PDB file of C-alpha atoms and ligand atoms in Angstrom:
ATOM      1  CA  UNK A1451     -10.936  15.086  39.145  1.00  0.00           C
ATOM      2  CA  UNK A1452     -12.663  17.224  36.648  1.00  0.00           C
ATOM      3  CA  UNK A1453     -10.034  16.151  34.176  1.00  0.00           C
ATOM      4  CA  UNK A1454     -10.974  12.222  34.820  1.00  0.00           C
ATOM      5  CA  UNK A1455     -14.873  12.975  34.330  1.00  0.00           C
ATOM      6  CA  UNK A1456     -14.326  14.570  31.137  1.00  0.00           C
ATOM      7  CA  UNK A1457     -12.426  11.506  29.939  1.00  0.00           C
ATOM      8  CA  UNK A1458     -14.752   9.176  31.309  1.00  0.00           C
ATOM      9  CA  UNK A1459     -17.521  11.076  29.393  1.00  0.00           C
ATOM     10  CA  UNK A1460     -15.684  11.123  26.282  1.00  0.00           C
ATOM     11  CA  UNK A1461     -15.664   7.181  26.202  1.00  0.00           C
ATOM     12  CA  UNK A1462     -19.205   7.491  26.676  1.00  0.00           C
ATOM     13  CA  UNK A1463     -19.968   9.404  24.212  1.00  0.00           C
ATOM     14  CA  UNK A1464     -17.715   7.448  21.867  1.00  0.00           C
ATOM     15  CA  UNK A1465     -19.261   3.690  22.807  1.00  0.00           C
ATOM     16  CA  UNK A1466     -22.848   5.621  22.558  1.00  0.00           C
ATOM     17  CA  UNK A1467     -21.692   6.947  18.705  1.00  0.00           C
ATOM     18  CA  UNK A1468     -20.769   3.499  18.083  1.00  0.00           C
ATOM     19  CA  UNK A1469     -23.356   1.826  19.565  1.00  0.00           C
ATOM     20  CA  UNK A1470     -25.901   3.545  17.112  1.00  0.00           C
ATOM     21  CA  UNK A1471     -23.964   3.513  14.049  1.00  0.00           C
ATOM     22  CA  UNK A1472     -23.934  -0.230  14.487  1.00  0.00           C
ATOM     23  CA  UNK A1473     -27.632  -0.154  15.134  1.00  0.00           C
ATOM     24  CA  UNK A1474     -28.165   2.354  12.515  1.00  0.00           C
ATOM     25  CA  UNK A1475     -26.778  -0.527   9.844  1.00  0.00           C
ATOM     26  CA  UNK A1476     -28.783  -3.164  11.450  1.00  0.00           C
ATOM     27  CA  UNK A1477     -31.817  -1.201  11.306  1.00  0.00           C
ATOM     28  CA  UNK A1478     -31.591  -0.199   7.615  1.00  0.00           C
ATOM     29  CA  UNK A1479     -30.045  -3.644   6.466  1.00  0.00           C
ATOM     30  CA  UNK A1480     -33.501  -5.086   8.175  1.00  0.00           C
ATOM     31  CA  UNK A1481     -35.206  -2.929   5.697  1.00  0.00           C
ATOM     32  CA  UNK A1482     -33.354  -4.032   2.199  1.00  0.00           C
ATOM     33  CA  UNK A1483     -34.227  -7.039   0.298  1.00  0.00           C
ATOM     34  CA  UNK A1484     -32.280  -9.593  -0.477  1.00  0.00           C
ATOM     35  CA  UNK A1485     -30.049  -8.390  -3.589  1.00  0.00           C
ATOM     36  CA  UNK A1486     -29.736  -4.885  -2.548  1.00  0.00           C
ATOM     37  CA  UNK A1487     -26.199  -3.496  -1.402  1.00  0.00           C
ATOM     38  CA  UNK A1488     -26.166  -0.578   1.269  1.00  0.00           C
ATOM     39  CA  UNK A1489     -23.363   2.186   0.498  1.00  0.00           C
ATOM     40  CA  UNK A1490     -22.564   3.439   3.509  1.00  0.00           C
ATOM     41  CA  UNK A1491     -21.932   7.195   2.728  1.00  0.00           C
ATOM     42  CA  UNK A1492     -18.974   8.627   4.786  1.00  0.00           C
ATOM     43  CA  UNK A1493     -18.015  12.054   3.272  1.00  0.00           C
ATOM     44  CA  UNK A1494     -17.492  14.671   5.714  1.00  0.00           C
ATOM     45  CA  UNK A1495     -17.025  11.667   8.353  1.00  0.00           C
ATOM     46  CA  UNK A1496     -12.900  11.205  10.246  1.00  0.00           C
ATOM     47  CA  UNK A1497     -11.912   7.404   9.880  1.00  0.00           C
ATOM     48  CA  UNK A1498     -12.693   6.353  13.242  1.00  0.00           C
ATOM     49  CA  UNK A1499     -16.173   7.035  12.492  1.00  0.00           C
ATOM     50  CA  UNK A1500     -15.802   4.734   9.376  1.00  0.00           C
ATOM     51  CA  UNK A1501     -13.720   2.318  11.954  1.00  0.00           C
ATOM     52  CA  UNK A1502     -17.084   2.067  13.767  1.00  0.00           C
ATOM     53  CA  UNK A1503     -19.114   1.233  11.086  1.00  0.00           C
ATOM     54  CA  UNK A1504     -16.517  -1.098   9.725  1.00  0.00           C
ATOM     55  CA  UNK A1505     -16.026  -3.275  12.837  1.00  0.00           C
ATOM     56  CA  UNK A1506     -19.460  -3.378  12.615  1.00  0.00           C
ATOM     57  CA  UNK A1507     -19.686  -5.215   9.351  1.00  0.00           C
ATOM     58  CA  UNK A1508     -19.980  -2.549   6.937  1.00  0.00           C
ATOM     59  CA  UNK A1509     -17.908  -2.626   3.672  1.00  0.00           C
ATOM     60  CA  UNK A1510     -19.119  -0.573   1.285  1.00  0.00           C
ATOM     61  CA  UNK A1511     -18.257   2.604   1.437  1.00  0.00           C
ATOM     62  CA  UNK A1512     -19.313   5.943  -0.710  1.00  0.00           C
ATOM     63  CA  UNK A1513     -16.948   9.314  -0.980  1.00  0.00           C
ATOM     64  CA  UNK A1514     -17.443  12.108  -3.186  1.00  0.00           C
ATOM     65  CA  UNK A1515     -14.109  13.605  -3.007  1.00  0.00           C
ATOM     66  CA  UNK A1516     -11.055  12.439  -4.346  1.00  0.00           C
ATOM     67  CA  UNK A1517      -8.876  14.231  -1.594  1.00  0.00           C
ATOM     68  CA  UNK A1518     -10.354  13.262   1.433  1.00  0.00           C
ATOM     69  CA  UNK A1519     -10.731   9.622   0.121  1.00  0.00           C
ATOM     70  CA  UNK A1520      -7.286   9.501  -0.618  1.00  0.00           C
ATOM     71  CA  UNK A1521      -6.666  10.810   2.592  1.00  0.00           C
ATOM     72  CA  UNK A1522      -8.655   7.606   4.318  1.00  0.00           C
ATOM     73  CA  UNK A1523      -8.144   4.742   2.329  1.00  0.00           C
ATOM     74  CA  UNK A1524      -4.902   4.250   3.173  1.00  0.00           C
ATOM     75  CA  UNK A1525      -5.055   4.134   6.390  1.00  0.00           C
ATOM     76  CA  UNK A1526      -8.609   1.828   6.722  1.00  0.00           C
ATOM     77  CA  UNK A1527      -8.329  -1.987   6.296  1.00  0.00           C
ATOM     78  CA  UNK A1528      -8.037  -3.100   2.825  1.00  0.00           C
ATOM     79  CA  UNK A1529     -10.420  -5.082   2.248  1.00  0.00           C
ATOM     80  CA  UNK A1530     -13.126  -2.332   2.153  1.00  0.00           C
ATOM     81  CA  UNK A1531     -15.101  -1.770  -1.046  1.00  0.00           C
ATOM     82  CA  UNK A1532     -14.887   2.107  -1.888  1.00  0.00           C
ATOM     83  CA  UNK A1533     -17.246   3.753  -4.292  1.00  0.00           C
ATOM     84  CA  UNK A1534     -16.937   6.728  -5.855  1.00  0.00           C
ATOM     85  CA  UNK A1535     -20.556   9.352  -5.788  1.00  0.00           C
ATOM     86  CA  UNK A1536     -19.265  12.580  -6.279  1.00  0.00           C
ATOM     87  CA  UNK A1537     -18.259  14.960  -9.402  1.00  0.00           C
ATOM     88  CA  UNK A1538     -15.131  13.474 -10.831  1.00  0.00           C
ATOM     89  CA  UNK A1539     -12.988  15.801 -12.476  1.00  0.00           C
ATOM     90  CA  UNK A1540     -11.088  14.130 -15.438  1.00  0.00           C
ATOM     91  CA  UNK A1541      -7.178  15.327 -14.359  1.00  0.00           C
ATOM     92  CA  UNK A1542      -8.269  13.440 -10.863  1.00  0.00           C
ATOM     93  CA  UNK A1543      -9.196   9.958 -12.027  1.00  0.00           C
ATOM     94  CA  UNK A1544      -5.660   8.072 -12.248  1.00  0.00           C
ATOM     95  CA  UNK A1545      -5.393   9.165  -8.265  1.00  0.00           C
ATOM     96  CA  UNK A1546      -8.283   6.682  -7.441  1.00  0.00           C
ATOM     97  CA  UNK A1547      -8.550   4.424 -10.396  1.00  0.00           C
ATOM     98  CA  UNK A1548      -5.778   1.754  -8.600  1.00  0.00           C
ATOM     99  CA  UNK A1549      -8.154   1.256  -5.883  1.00  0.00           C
ATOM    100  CA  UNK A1550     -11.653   2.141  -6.422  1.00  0.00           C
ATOM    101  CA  UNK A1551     -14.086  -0.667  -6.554  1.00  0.00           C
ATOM    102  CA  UNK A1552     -16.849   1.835  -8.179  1.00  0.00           C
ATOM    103  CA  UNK A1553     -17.117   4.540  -9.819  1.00  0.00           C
ATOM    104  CA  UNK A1554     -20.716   5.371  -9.582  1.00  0.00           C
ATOM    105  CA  UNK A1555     -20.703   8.932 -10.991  1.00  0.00           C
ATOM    106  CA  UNK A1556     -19.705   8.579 -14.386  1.00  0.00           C
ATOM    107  CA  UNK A1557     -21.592  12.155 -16.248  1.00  0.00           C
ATOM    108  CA  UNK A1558     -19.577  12.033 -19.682  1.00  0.00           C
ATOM    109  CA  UNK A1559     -17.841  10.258 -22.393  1.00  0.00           C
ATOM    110  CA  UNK A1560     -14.993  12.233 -21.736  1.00  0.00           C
ATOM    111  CA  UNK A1561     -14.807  10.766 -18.440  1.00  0.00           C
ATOM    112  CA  UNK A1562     -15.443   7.426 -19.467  1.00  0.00           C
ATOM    113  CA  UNK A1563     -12.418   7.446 -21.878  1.00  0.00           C
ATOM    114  CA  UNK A1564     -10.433   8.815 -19.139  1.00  0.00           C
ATOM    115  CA  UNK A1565     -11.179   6.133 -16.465  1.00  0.00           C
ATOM    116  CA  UNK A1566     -10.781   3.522 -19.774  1.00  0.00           C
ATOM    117  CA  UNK A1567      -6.827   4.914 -20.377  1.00  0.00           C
ATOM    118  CA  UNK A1568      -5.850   5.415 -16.885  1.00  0.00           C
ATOM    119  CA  UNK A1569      -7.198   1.426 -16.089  1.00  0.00           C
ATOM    120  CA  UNK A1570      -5.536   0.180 -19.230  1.00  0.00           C
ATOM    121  CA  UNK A1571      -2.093   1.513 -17.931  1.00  0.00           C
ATOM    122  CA  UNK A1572      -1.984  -0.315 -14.873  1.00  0.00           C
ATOM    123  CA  UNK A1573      -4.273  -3.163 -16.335  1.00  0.00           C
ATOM    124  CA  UNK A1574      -7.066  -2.743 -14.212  1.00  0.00           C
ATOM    125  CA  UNK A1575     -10.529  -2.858 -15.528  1.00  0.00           C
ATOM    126  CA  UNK A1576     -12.820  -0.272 -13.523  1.00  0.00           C
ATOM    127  CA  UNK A1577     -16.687  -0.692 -12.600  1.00  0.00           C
ATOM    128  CA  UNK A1578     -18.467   1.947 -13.485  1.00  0.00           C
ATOM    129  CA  UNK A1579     -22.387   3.073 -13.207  1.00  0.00           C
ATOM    130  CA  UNK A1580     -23.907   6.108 -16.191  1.00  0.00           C
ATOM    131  CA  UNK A1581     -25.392   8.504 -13.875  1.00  0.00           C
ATOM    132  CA  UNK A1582     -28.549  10.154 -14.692  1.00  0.00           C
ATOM    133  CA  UNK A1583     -29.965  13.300 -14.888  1.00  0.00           C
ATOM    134  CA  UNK A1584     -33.722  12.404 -13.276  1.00  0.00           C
ATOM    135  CA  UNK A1585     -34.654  15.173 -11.347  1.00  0.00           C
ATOM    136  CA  UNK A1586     -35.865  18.738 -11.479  1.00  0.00           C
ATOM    137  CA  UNK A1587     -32.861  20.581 -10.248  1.00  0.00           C
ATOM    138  CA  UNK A1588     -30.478  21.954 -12.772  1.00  0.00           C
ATOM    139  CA  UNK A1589     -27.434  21.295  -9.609  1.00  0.00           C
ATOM    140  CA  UNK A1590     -27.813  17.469 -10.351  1.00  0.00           C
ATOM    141  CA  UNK A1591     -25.661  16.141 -13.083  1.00  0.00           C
ATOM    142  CA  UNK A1592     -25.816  13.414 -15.434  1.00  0.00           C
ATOM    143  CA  UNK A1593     -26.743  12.034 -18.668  1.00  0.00           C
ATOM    144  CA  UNK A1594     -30.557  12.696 -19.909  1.00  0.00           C
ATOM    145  CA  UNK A1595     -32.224   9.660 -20.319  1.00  0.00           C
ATOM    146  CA  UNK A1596     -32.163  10.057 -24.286  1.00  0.00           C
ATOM    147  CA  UNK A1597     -28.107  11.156 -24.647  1.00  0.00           C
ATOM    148  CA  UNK A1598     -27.578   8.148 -22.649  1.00  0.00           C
ATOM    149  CA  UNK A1599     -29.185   5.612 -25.047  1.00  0.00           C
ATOM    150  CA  UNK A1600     -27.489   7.189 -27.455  1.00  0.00           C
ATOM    151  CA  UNK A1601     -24.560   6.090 -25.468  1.00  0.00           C
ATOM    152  CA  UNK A1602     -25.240   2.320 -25.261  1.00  0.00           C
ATOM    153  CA  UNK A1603     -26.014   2.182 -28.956  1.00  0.00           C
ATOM    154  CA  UNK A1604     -22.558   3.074 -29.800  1.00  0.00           C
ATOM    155  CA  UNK A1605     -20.898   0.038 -28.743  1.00  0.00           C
ATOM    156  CA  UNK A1606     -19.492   0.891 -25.300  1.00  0.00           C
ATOM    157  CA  UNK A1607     -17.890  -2.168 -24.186  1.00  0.00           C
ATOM    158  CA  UNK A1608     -15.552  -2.502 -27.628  1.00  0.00           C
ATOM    159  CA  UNK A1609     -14.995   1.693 -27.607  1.00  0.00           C
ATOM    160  CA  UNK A1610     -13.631   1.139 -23.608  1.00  0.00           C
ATOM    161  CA  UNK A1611     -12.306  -2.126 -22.664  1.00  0.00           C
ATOM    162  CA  UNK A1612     -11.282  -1.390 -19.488  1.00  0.00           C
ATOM    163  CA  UNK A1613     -14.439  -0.184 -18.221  1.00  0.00           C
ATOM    164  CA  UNK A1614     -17.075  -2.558 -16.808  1.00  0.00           C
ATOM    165  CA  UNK A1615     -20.418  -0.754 -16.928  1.00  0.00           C
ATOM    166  CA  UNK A1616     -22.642  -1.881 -14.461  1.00  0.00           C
ATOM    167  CA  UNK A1617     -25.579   0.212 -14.267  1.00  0.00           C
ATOM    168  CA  UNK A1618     -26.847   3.253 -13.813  1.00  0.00           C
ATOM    169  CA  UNK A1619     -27.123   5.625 -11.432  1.00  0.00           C
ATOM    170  CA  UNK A1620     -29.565   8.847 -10.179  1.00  0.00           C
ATOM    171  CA  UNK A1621     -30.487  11.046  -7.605  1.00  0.00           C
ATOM    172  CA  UNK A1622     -34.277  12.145  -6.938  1.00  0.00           C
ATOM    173  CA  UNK A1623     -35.048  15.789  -6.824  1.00  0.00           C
ATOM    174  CA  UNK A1624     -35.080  16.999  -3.149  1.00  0.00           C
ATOM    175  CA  UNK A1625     -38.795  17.298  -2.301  1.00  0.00           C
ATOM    176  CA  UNK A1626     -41.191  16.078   0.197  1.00  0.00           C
ATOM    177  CA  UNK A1627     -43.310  15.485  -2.948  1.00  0.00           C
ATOM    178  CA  UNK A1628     -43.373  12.064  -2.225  1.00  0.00           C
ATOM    179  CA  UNK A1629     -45.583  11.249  -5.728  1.00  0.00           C
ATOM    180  CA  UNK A1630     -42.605  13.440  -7.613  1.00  0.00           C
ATOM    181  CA  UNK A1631     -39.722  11.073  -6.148  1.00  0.00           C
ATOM    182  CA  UNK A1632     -41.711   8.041  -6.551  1.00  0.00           C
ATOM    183  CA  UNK A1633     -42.140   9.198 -10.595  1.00  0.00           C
ATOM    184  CA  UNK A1634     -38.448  10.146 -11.176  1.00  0.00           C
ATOM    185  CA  UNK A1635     -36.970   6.277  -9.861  1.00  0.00           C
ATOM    186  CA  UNK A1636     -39.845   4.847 -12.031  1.00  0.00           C
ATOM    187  CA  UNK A1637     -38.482   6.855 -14.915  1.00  0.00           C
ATOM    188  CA  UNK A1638     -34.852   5.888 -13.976  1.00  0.00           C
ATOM    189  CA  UNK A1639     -36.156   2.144 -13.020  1.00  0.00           C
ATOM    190  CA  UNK A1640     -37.527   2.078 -17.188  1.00  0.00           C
ATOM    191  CA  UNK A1641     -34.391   3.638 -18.471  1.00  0.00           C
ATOM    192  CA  UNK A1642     -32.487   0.983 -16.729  1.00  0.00           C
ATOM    193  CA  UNK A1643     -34.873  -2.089 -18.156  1.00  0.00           C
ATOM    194  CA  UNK A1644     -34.946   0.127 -21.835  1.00  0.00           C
ATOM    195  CA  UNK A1645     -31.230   0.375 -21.730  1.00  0.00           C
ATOM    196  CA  UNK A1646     -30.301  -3.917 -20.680  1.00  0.00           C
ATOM    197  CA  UNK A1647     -32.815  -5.127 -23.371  1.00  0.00           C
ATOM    198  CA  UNK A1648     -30.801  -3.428 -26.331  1.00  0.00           C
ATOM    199  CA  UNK A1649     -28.486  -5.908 -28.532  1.00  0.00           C
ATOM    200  CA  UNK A1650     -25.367  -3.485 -27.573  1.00  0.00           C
ATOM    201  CA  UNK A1651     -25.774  -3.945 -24.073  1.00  0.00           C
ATOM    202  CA  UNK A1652     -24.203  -7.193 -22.096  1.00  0.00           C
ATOM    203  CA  UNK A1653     -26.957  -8.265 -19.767  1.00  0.00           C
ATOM    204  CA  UNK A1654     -24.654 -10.176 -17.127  1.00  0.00           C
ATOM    205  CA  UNK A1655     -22.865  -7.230 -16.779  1.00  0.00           C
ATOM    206  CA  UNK A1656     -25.310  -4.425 -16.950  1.00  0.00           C
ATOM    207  CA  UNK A1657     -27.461  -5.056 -13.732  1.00  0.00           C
ATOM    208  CA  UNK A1658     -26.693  -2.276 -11.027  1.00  0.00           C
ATOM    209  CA  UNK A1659     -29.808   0.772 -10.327  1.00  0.00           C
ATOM    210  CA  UNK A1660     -28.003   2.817  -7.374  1.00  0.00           C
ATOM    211  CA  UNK A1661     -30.833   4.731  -6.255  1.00  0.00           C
ATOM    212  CA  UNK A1662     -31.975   5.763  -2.512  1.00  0.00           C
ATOM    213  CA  UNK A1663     -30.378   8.364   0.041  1.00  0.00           C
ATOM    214  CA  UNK A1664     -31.285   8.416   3.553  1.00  0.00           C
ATOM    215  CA  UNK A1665     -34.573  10.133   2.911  1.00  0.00           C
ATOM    216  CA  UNK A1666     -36.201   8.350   0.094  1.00  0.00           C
ATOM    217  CA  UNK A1667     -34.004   4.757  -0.076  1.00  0.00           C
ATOM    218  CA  UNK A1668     -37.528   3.406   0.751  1.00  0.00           C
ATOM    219  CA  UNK A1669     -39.054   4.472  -2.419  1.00  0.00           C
ATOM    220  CA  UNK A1670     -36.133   3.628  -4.335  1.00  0.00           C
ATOM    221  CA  UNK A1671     -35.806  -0.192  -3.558  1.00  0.00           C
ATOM    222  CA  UNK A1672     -40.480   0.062  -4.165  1.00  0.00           C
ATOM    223  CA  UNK A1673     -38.820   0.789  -7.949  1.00  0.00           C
ATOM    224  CA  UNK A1674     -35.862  -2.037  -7.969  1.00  0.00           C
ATOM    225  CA  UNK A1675     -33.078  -0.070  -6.524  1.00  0.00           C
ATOM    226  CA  UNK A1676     -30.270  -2.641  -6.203  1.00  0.00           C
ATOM    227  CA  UNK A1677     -27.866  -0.275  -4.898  1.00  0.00           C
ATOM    228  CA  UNK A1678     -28.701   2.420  -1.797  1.00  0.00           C
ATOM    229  CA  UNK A1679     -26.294   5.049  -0.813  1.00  0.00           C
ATOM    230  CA  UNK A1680     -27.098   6.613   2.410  1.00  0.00           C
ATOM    231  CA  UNK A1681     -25.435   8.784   4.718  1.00  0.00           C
ATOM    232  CA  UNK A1682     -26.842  10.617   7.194  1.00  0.00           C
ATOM    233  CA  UNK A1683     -29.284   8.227   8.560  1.00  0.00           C
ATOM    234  CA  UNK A1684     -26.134   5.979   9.644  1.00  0.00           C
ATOM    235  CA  UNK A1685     -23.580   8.554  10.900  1.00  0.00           C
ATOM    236  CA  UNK A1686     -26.193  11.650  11.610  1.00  0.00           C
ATOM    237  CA  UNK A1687     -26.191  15.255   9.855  1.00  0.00           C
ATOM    238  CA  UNK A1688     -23.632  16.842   7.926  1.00  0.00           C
ATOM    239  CA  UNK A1689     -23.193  19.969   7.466  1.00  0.00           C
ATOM    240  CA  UNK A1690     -25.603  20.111   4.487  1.00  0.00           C
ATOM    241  CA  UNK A1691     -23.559  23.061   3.439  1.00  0.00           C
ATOM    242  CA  UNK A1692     -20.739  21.046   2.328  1.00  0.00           C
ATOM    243  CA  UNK A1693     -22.463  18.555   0.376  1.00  0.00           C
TER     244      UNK A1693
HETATM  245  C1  PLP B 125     -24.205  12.525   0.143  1.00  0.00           C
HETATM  246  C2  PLP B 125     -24.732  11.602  -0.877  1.00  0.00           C
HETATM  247  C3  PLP B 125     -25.555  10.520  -0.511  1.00  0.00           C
HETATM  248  C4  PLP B 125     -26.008  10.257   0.920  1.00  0.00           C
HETATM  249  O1  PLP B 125     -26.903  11.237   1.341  1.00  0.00           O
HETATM  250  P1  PLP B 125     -27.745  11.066   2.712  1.00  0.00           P
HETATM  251  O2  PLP B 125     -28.926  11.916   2.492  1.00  0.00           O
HETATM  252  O3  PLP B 125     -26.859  11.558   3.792  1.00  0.00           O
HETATM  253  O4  PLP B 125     -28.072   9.641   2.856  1.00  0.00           O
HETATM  254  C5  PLP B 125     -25.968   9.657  -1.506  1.00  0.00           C
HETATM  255  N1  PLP B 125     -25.621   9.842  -2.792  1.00  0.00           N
HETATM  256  C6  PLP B 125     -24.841  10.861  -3.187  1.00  0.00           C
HETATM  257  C7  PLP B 125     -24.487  10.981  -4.622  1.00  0.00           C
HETATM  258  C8  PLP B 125     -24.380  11.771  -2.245  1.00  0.00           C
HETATM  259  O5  PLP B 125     -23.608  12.788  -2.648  1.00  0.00           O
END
């Protein structure tokens, strides 16, 4: 008796988690313009939370490590679009360059080349985004705005044919400083414009700004984020710990 209860609960629990992740994507997706793609950020989360969001119409998925996402994609349905978000250590790119649909967290040249010769060996050509250093905190990484102009005015596309650079991306510092947040996408938004309009850079290519987390994706898209990447306020709190 007690035993059947508990069960019955459990199924509960799991429609009610599914219920709301599904309205959770609804509710932001209501919120994006037309044009702007919603990540759906699932570190930390087990597959059958990603299930829920999937058989809800999500495909678009963010990780930031390269073990637990090779840990998940092969067992979720292949048609989903994974993104890469996190720190990508150079001897760990040729585990997710088969597969990965973006890599969005691209903080040196030295990376770049790597995810250029481990694409050109299984003749793959990768999409990438330049992430940026915008905010305050010395934790984030990324290029500063001026090392990565310097970038696009050496010729990326010939130097790395087998990357496909998209955009950029950044993160804003962690504030309730609204004014502060609002600043930093505006600086990332004019980097973004600065960097399309040189000669070196191929406009049909170049037209991603992944900007917006849970928090602050509202600000972000006010700037012309075309890409949001939010977590939490789909599949509830992490432990922030972790992250
Ligand atoms: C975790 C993470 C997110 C999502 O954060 P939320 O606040 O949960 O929406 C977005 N971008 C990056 C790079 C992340 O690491």
């Amino acid at each position: 008796m007690h035993k059947k209860n508990a069960r019955n609960d459990k199924i509960t629990y799991t429609k009610f988690i599914a219920m709301s992740i599904k309205n959770n994507i609804l509710s932001i997706q209501s919120t994006l313009p037309e044009g702007v793609r919603l990540v759906a950020v699932s570190k930390f989360h087990p597959v059958e939370t990603i299930r829920e969001a999937y058989d809800a119409g999500q495909r678009v998925f963010g990780e930031n490590r390269v073990q637990e996402l090779a840990d998940k994609q092969p067992v979720l349905p292949p048609d989903i679009e994974w993104h890469f978000i996190g720190t990508l250590q150079t001897n760990k790119v040729k585990y997710i360059v088969p597969y990965i649909a973006m890599i969005q967290s691209v903080d040196s040249e030295k990376l770049l080349q790597e995810i250029d010769s481990q694409a050109r060996k299984i003749n793959r050509t990768v999409n990438v985004l330049i992430e940026i250093h915008i905010a305050e905190e010395a934790s984030k990484h990324g290029f500063l705005p001026d090392e990565c102009k310097e970038l696009f005015t050496n010729d990326l596309s010939k130097k790395y044919p087998n990357v496909k650079i998209c955009g950029l991306m950044g993160m804003a510092t962690f504030t309730d400083n609204v004014g502060q947040v609002e600043r930093e996408f505006e600086k990332l938004h004019d980097l973004f414009e600065e960097i399309r309009a040189l000669p070196q850079t191929d406009e049909a290519v170049f037209q991603e700004l992944s900007m917006g987390m849970s928090d602050d994706y509202l600000l972000a898209v006010k700037q012309g984020s075309t890409i949001v990447r939010i977590g939490s306020k789909i599949f509830g709190e992490r432990n922030k710990r972790n992250t």
